[in-house]
Coordinates of C-alpha atoms in Angstrom, one line a residue:
Chain A
M1 CA -0.1 0.1 -0.1
H2 CA 1.2 3.5 -1.0
F3 CA 0.0 6.6 1.6
V4 CA 0.1 9.9 -0.3
T5 CA -0.4 12.7 1.9
G6 CA 0.0 16.5 2.1
G7 CA -2.1 19.5 2.3
A8 CA -5.2 20.8 0.5
Y9 CA -4.5 22.0 -3.1
N10 CA -1.0 20.5 -3.5
G11 CA -1.7 18.4 -6.4
K12 CA -1.7 15.1 -4.6
R13 CA -4.4 13.6 -7.1
K14 CA -2.5 14.9 -10.0
W15 CA 0.8 13.2 -8.4
V16 CA -1.0 9.7 -8.4
K17 CA -2.2 10.0 -11.5
K18 CA 1.0 10.7 -13.1
H19 CA 2.6 7.7 -10.9
Y20 CA -0.2 5.2 -11.7
P21 CA -1.6 6.3 -14.8
I22 CA -3.6 3.0 -15.2
T23 CA -6.3 2.6 -12.1
S24 CA -9.1 0.4 -12.2
Y25 CA -11.2 2.0 -9.5
W26 CA -10.9 5.5 -7.9
C27 CA -12.9 5.8 -4.9
S28 CA -13.2 9.5 -4.1
A29 CA -14.7 10.6 -0.8
Y30 CA -14.5 14.1 -2.5
D31 CA -17.4 12.7 -4.9
S32 CA -19.3 11.8 -2.0
A33 CA -18.5 8.2 -2.6
R34 CA -18.7 6.1 0.5
L35 CA -15.5 4.0 1.5
E36 CA -16.4 0.6 -0.3
A37 CA -15.4 -2.6 1.0
P38 CA -13.4 -4.7 -1.3
L39 CA -14.8 -6.3 -4.3
E40 CA -13.3 -9.7 -5.8
A41 CA -13.7 -8.4 -9.3
E42 CA -11.0 -10.2 -11.5
N43 CA -10.2 -6.8 -13.1
L44 CA -9.7 -4.8 -10.4
L45 CA -6.1 -4.4 -9.8
V46 CA -5.2 -0.7 -9.1
V47 CA -7.2 0.9 -6.4
V48 CA -7.4 4.3 -5.2
L49 CA -9.3 5.5 -2.1
E50 CA -9.0 9.1 -2.0
G51 CA -10.1 11.4 1.1
V52 CA -9.6 9.3 4.1
E53 CA -10.1 12.6 6.0
Q54 CA -13.6 12.9 4.6
W55 CA -14.8 9.5 5.8
V56 CA -13.0 10.1 9.0
G57 CA -15.2 13.2 9.1
R58 CA -18.5 11.2 8.4
L59 CA -17.6 9.0 11.2
L60 CA -18.1 11.7 13.5
D61 CA -21.9 11.2 13.2
E62 CA -21.9 7.8 14.0
E63 CA -19.2 7.1 16.4
T64 CA -18.8 9.1 19.8
T65 CA -15.0 8.9 20.2
P66 CA -11.9 9.5 18.1
S67 CA -10.8 6.0 19.3
A68 CA -14.0 4.1 18.2
I69 CA -13.6 6.1 14.7
R70 CA -9.7 4.9 14.5
E71 CA -10.7 1.4 15.2
K72 CA -13.4 1.3 12.4
M73 CA -11.1 3.0 9.9
A74 CA -8.6 0.3 10.8
Q75 CA -10.9 -2.2 10.2
E76 CA -11.9 -0.7 6.5
I77 CA -8.2 -0.1 5.8
Q78 CA -7.3 -4.1 6.9
A79 CA -10.0 -5.4 4.4
W80 CA -8.5 -3.4 1.7
L81 CA -5.0 -4.5 2.7
E82 CA -5.9 -8.3 2.5
W83 CA -7.7 -7.7 -0.8
E84 CA -4.0 -6.3 -1.9
K85 CA -2.1 -9.0 -0.5
A86 CA -4.4 -11.6 -2.0
N87 CA -2.8 -11.2 -5.6
D88 CA 0.4 -9.8 -6.6
K89 CA -0.8 -7.7 -9.3
R90 CA -3.3 -5.7 -6.9
K91 CA -2.0 -2.2 -6.0
L92 CA -3.4 0.1 -3.0
I93 CA -3.1 3.7 -2.8
I94 CA -4.5 5.8 0.1
I95 CA -5.1 9.9 -0.4
G96 CA -5.6 11.7 2.6
T97 CA -5.2 15.3 3.0
D98 CA -3.3 16.9 6.1
I99 CA -6.0 18.6 8.2
T100 CA -3.9 18.8 11.6
K101 CA -1.6 21.7 11.5
G102 CA -3.7 24.3 12.0
I103 CA -5.0 26.7 15.1
V104 CA -6.8 24.2 17.5
P105 CA -10.5 24.7 16.3
I106 CA -13.2 26.5 18.5
E107 CA -15.8 23.8 17.7
K108 CA -15.5 20.6 19.5
R109 CA -16.4 18.3 16.5
D110 CA -13.3 19.9 14.8
R111 CA -11.2 19.0 17.4
L112 CA -12.0 15.6 17.5
W113 CA -12.2 15.6 13.7
R114 CA -8.6 16.4 13.8
D115 CA -7.5 14.1 16.5
A116 CA -9.4 11.0 14.9
V117 CA -7.4 11.9 11.2
G118 CA -3.9 12.4 13.0
W119 CA -4.4 8.9 14.7
V120 CA -5.7 7.4 11.3
Y121 CA -2.9 8.4 9.2
Q122 CA -0.6 7.3 11.7
D123 CA -2.0 3.6 11.5
I124 CA -2.3 4.1 7.6
A125 CA 1.5 5.1 7.3
E126 CA 2.8 2.4 9.7
R127 CA 1.0 -0.3 7.6
A128 CA 2.2 1.5 4.5
E129 CA 5.0 0.0 2.3
K130 CA 5.5 3.6 0.7
M131 CA 4.8 7.0 1.8
D132 CA 5.0 10.0 0.1
V133 CA 4.1 13.8 1.3
I134 CA 3.1 15.9 -1.6
W135 CA 4.1 19.7 -1.4
Y136 CA 3.3 21.6 -4.7
G137 CA 3.4 18.6 -6.7
V138 CA 6.8 17.7 -5.2
A139 CA 6.9 14.3 -3.5
Q140 CA 8.9 13.7 -0.5
Q141 CA 9.4 10.2 0.2
L142 CA 9.0 9.5 3.9
K143 CA 8.8 5.6 3.9
Chain B
M1 CA 14.5 36.8 -23.7
E2 CA 16.0 34.3 -21.5
E3 CA 14.0 34.0 -18.2
G4 CA 15.8 34.5 -15.4
R5 CA 16.3 32.1 -12.5
M6 CA 13.3 31.4 -10.1
I7 CA 13.1 30.4 -6.5
L8 CA 10.0 30.1 -4.2
I9 CA 10.4 30.4 -0.5
S10 CA 7.3 29.2 1.3
G11 CA 6.9 28.5 4.9
G12 CA 4.8 29.2 8.5
V13 CA 4.4 32.9 9.9
R14 CA 7.7 33.9 11.3
S15 CA 9.8 31.3 10.0
G16 CA 12.4 33.3 8.6
K17 CA 11.1 33.3 5.0
S18 CA 12.1 36.9 4.4
S19 CA 15.6 36.7 5.8
F20 CA 16.4 33.4 4.0
A21 CA 15.1 35.2 0.7
E22 CA 17.1 38.1 1.5
K23 CA 20.0 35.8 2.1
I24 CA 19.9 34.1 -1.1
A25 CA 19.5 37.2 -3.0
T26 CA 22.6 38.8 -1.0
D27 CA 24.6 35.9 -1.8
L28 CA 23.7 35.8 -5.5
H29 CA 24.7 39.5 -5.5
L30 CA 28.1 39.2 -3.8
Q31 CA 28.7 36.2 -6.5
S32 CA 28.2 39.0 -9.0
P33 CA 28.9 42.1 -7.7
N34 CA 27.8 44.1 -10.8
T35 CA 24.2 43.0 -10.3
K36 CA 21.5 45.2 -8.1
L37 CA 19.1 44.2 -5.4
H38 CA 15.4 44.9 -5.4
Y39 CA 12.8 44.3 -3.0
I40 CA 9.3 44.3 -4.0
A41 CA 6.9 44.9 -1.2
C42 CA 3.3 44.0 -1.4
G43 CA 2.5 44.6 1.8
V44 CA 0.2 47.5 2.4
A45 CA 0.2 49.5 5.7
S46 CA -3.7 49.2 6.0
D47 CA -3.1 49.4 10.2
K48 CA -0.8 49.9 12.9
E49 CA 0.1 46.1 12.8
M50 CA 1.0 46.0 9.1
T51 CA 3.0 49.2 9.6
E52 CA 5.0 47.7 12.2
R53 CA 5.7 44.6 10.2
I54 CA 6.8 46.8 7.4
L55 CA 9.1 49.2 9.6
R56 CA 10.8 45.6 10.9
H57 CA 11.5 44.4 7.5
Q58 CA 12.6 47.7 6.4
K59 CA 14.9 48.0 9.4
D60 CA 16.3 44.6 8.7
R61 CA 17.2 45.6 5.2
H62 CA 18.8 48.8 6.4
A63 CA 21.0 46.9 8.6
S64 CA 22.5 44.7 6.1
D65 CA 25.6 45.4 4.6
V66 CA 24.3 45.6 0.8
Y67 CA 21.7 48.5 -0.7
W68 CA 18.4 47.4 -1.4
E69 CA 16.2 49.3 -3.8
T70 CA 12.8 48.9 -2.4
W71 CA 9.6 49.1 -4.9
E72 CA 6.2 49.2 -3.1
C73 CA 3.5 47.7 -5.2
A74 CA 0.5 46.6 -4.2
Y75 CA -0.5 44.9 -7.1
D76 CA -0.2 44.9 -11.2
V77 CA 3.4 44.1 -10.4
Y78 CA 3.9 43.7 -14.2
E79 CA 3.9 47.2 -14.8
I80 CA 7.2 47.4 -13.1
A81 CA 9.0 44.8 -14.9
S82 CA 10.2 47.0 -17.5
S83 CA 12.4 48.7 -14.8
F84 CA 14.3 45.3 -14.5
G85 CA 16.9 43.3 -16.6
K86 CA 19.3 40.5 -16.5
K87 CA 21.4 42.1 -14.1
D88 CA 18.8 42.5 -11.3
I89 CA 18.1 40.3 -8.2
L90 CA 14.2 40.5 -7.3
V91 CA 12.8 39.6 -4.0
L92 CA 8.9 39.4 -4.2
D93 CA 7.6 39.7 -0.4
C94 CA 5.3 38.2 -0.7
V95 CA 2.7 36.2 -2.8
T96 CA 0.3 36.0 -0.3
T97 CA 0.0 39.8 0.3
L98 CA -0.3 40.3 -3.4
L99 CA -3.3 37.3 -3.1
N100 CA -4.8 39.6 -0.4
N101 CA -4.8 42.9 -2.4
Y102 CA -6.3 41.5 -5.3
L103 CA -9.1 39.9 -3.3
F104 CA -9.6 42.9 -0.9
L105 CA -8.3 46.0 -2.7
R106 CA -9.1 45.3 -6.1
K107 CA -12.1 43.0 -5.2
M108 CA -11.5 40.4 -7.6
E109 CA -13.7 37.3 -7.2
D110 CA -12.9 34.7 -9.8
A111 CA -10.5 32.4 -8.5
E112 CA -9.0 31.6 -12.1
Q113 CA -8.8 35.6 -13.0
V114 CA -6.6 36.1 -9.7
I115 CA -4.5 33.1 -10.7
Q116 CA -4.1 34.4 -14.1
Q117 CA -3.3 38.0 -12.8
I118 CA -0.5 37.1 -10.3
W119 CA 0.9 34.7 -12.8
K120 CA 1.3 37.4 -15.4
D121 CA 3.3 39.4 -12.7
V122 CA 5.3 36.6 -11.7
S123 CA 6.1 35.5 -15.5
N124 CA 6.7 39.4 -16.8
L125 CA 9.3 39.6 -13.9
R126 CA 10.9 36.4 -15.3
K127 CA 11.0 37.6 -18.7
T128 CA 13.1 40.7 -17.7
G129 CA 15.7 38.1 -17.2
A130 CA 16.1 39.1 -13.5
A131 CA 16.5 36.6 -11.3
I132 CA 13.2 36.6 -9.1
I133 CA 13.1 35.0 -5.6
L134 CA 9.3 34.6 -4.3
V135 CA 8.2 34.6 -0.7
S136 CA 5.1 32.7 0.1
N137 CA 3.1 31.4 3.0
E138 CA 1.7 27.9 4.4
V139 CA -2.1 27.9 4.6
V140 CA -3.7 24.9 4.0
H141 CA -2.5 22.3 6.4
E142 CA -5.8 22.9 8.5
I143 CA -9.2 21.7 9.0
P144 CA -11.1 22.4 5.7
S145 CA -13.1 25.9 6.2
S146 CA -16.5 26.2 5.6
T147 CA -16.1 29.6 4.6
E148 CA -16.1 29.8 0.9
L149 CA -13.8 32.6 0.8
V150 CA -11.4 30.9 2.9
Q151 CA -11.6 27.9 0.6
R152 CA -11.2 30.0 -2.6
Y153 CA -8.3 31.6 -1.1
Q154 CA -6.5 28.3 -0.2
Y155 CA -7.2 26.9 -3.9
I156 CA -5.7 30.0 -5.5
L157 CA -2.7 29.9 -3.4
G158 CA -2.1 26.0 -3.7
K159 CA -2.9 26.2 -7.6
L160 CA -0.3 28.9 -7.8
H161 CA 2.3 27.7 -5.6
Q162 CA 2.1 24.5 -7.8
Q163 CA 2.7 26.3 -10.9
I164 CA 5.5 28.1 -9.4
V165 CA 7.3 25.2 -8.0
G166 CA 6.5 23.2 -11.2
E167 CA 8.7 26.2 -13.1
A168 CA 11.0 27.0 -10.4
D169 CA 14.7 26.4 -10.3
S170 CA 14.5 25.7 -6.8
A171 CA 11.9 25.8 -3.9
Y172 CA 12.4 25.9 -0.1
L173 CA 10.2 25.3 2.8
V174 CA 11.3 27.1 5.6
E175 CA 10.9 25.4 9.3
A176 CA 11.5 27.8 12.2
G177 CA 14.4 29.3 10.4
I178 CA 15.8 26.0 9.0
P179 CA 15.4 25.8 5.0
V180 CA 14.4 22.5 3.6
C181 CA 15.4 22.2 -0.2
M182 CA 12.0 20.7 -2.0
K183 CA 13.3 21.1 -5.4
G184 CA 16.5 22.1 -7.1
E185 CA 20.1 22.6 -6.0
K186 CA 20.7 23.3 -2.2
R187 CA 22.3 26.8 -1.5

């Protein structure tokens, strides 16, 4: 799994498209897509899950604590990692926008959102084989 | 005409971006002493706080061993481009104040139009053959704002930074006074 992060409007999607020109499934939270469970379709090889912070944000309505959200997201990601592992040709790319470096938000919900996103990104980064931070189109490989 | 060298320097507030930009410019100047240093200041002394910030930057430049020609230019920077040539080294401080001025002084609303306008300023400066060092800010690593204006601001700045970094010879992110070279040759 390849984790790609960085600030908003930094060209993360463009970078992923350049490095993975052929993707068979692009699941984007920005198109209001839900984070789907893996599908066992034969032609599904390169999968991009985009907008992790949005899926985390939506979970704030269902779960009460950041740690419950962390757990839920870990399960969802785990299912995809197993999908990837089952076949050598499969490749999983996860894109998440870094929303954790601003001033502490006034709203409690926003504070919880940041907390949860920070934790989820740590978990994803730990499981990733490769990780890049995109800074205005320039990648800094951290892992 | 041959385009001059372009360098982007970005970072958080009070990270030492301007000082580093001035240092790069000064080093370039000392390498070829027949060059001239110019400081394009886009900030407008709109209130006491901004006046103090401007004064602090002016004081720093006066204290330096080299001579800086200062150009105060809130927007339409392309109009002063004809004053520069290959032997000039420009520091533009900064892209975000320039953006503020287009949004709030000129009251431009269309994001793509603002991007085009700032790009016109930058590319016209480049076309003179002068070396150009652009100072800018990091403003997008926070919780997505629900305010449309903030989103538009971040969108414009992000797109511009991508465009600038894409064409720049080098780009730096300054962290607490320490420049991290993100693109090009480290100085």
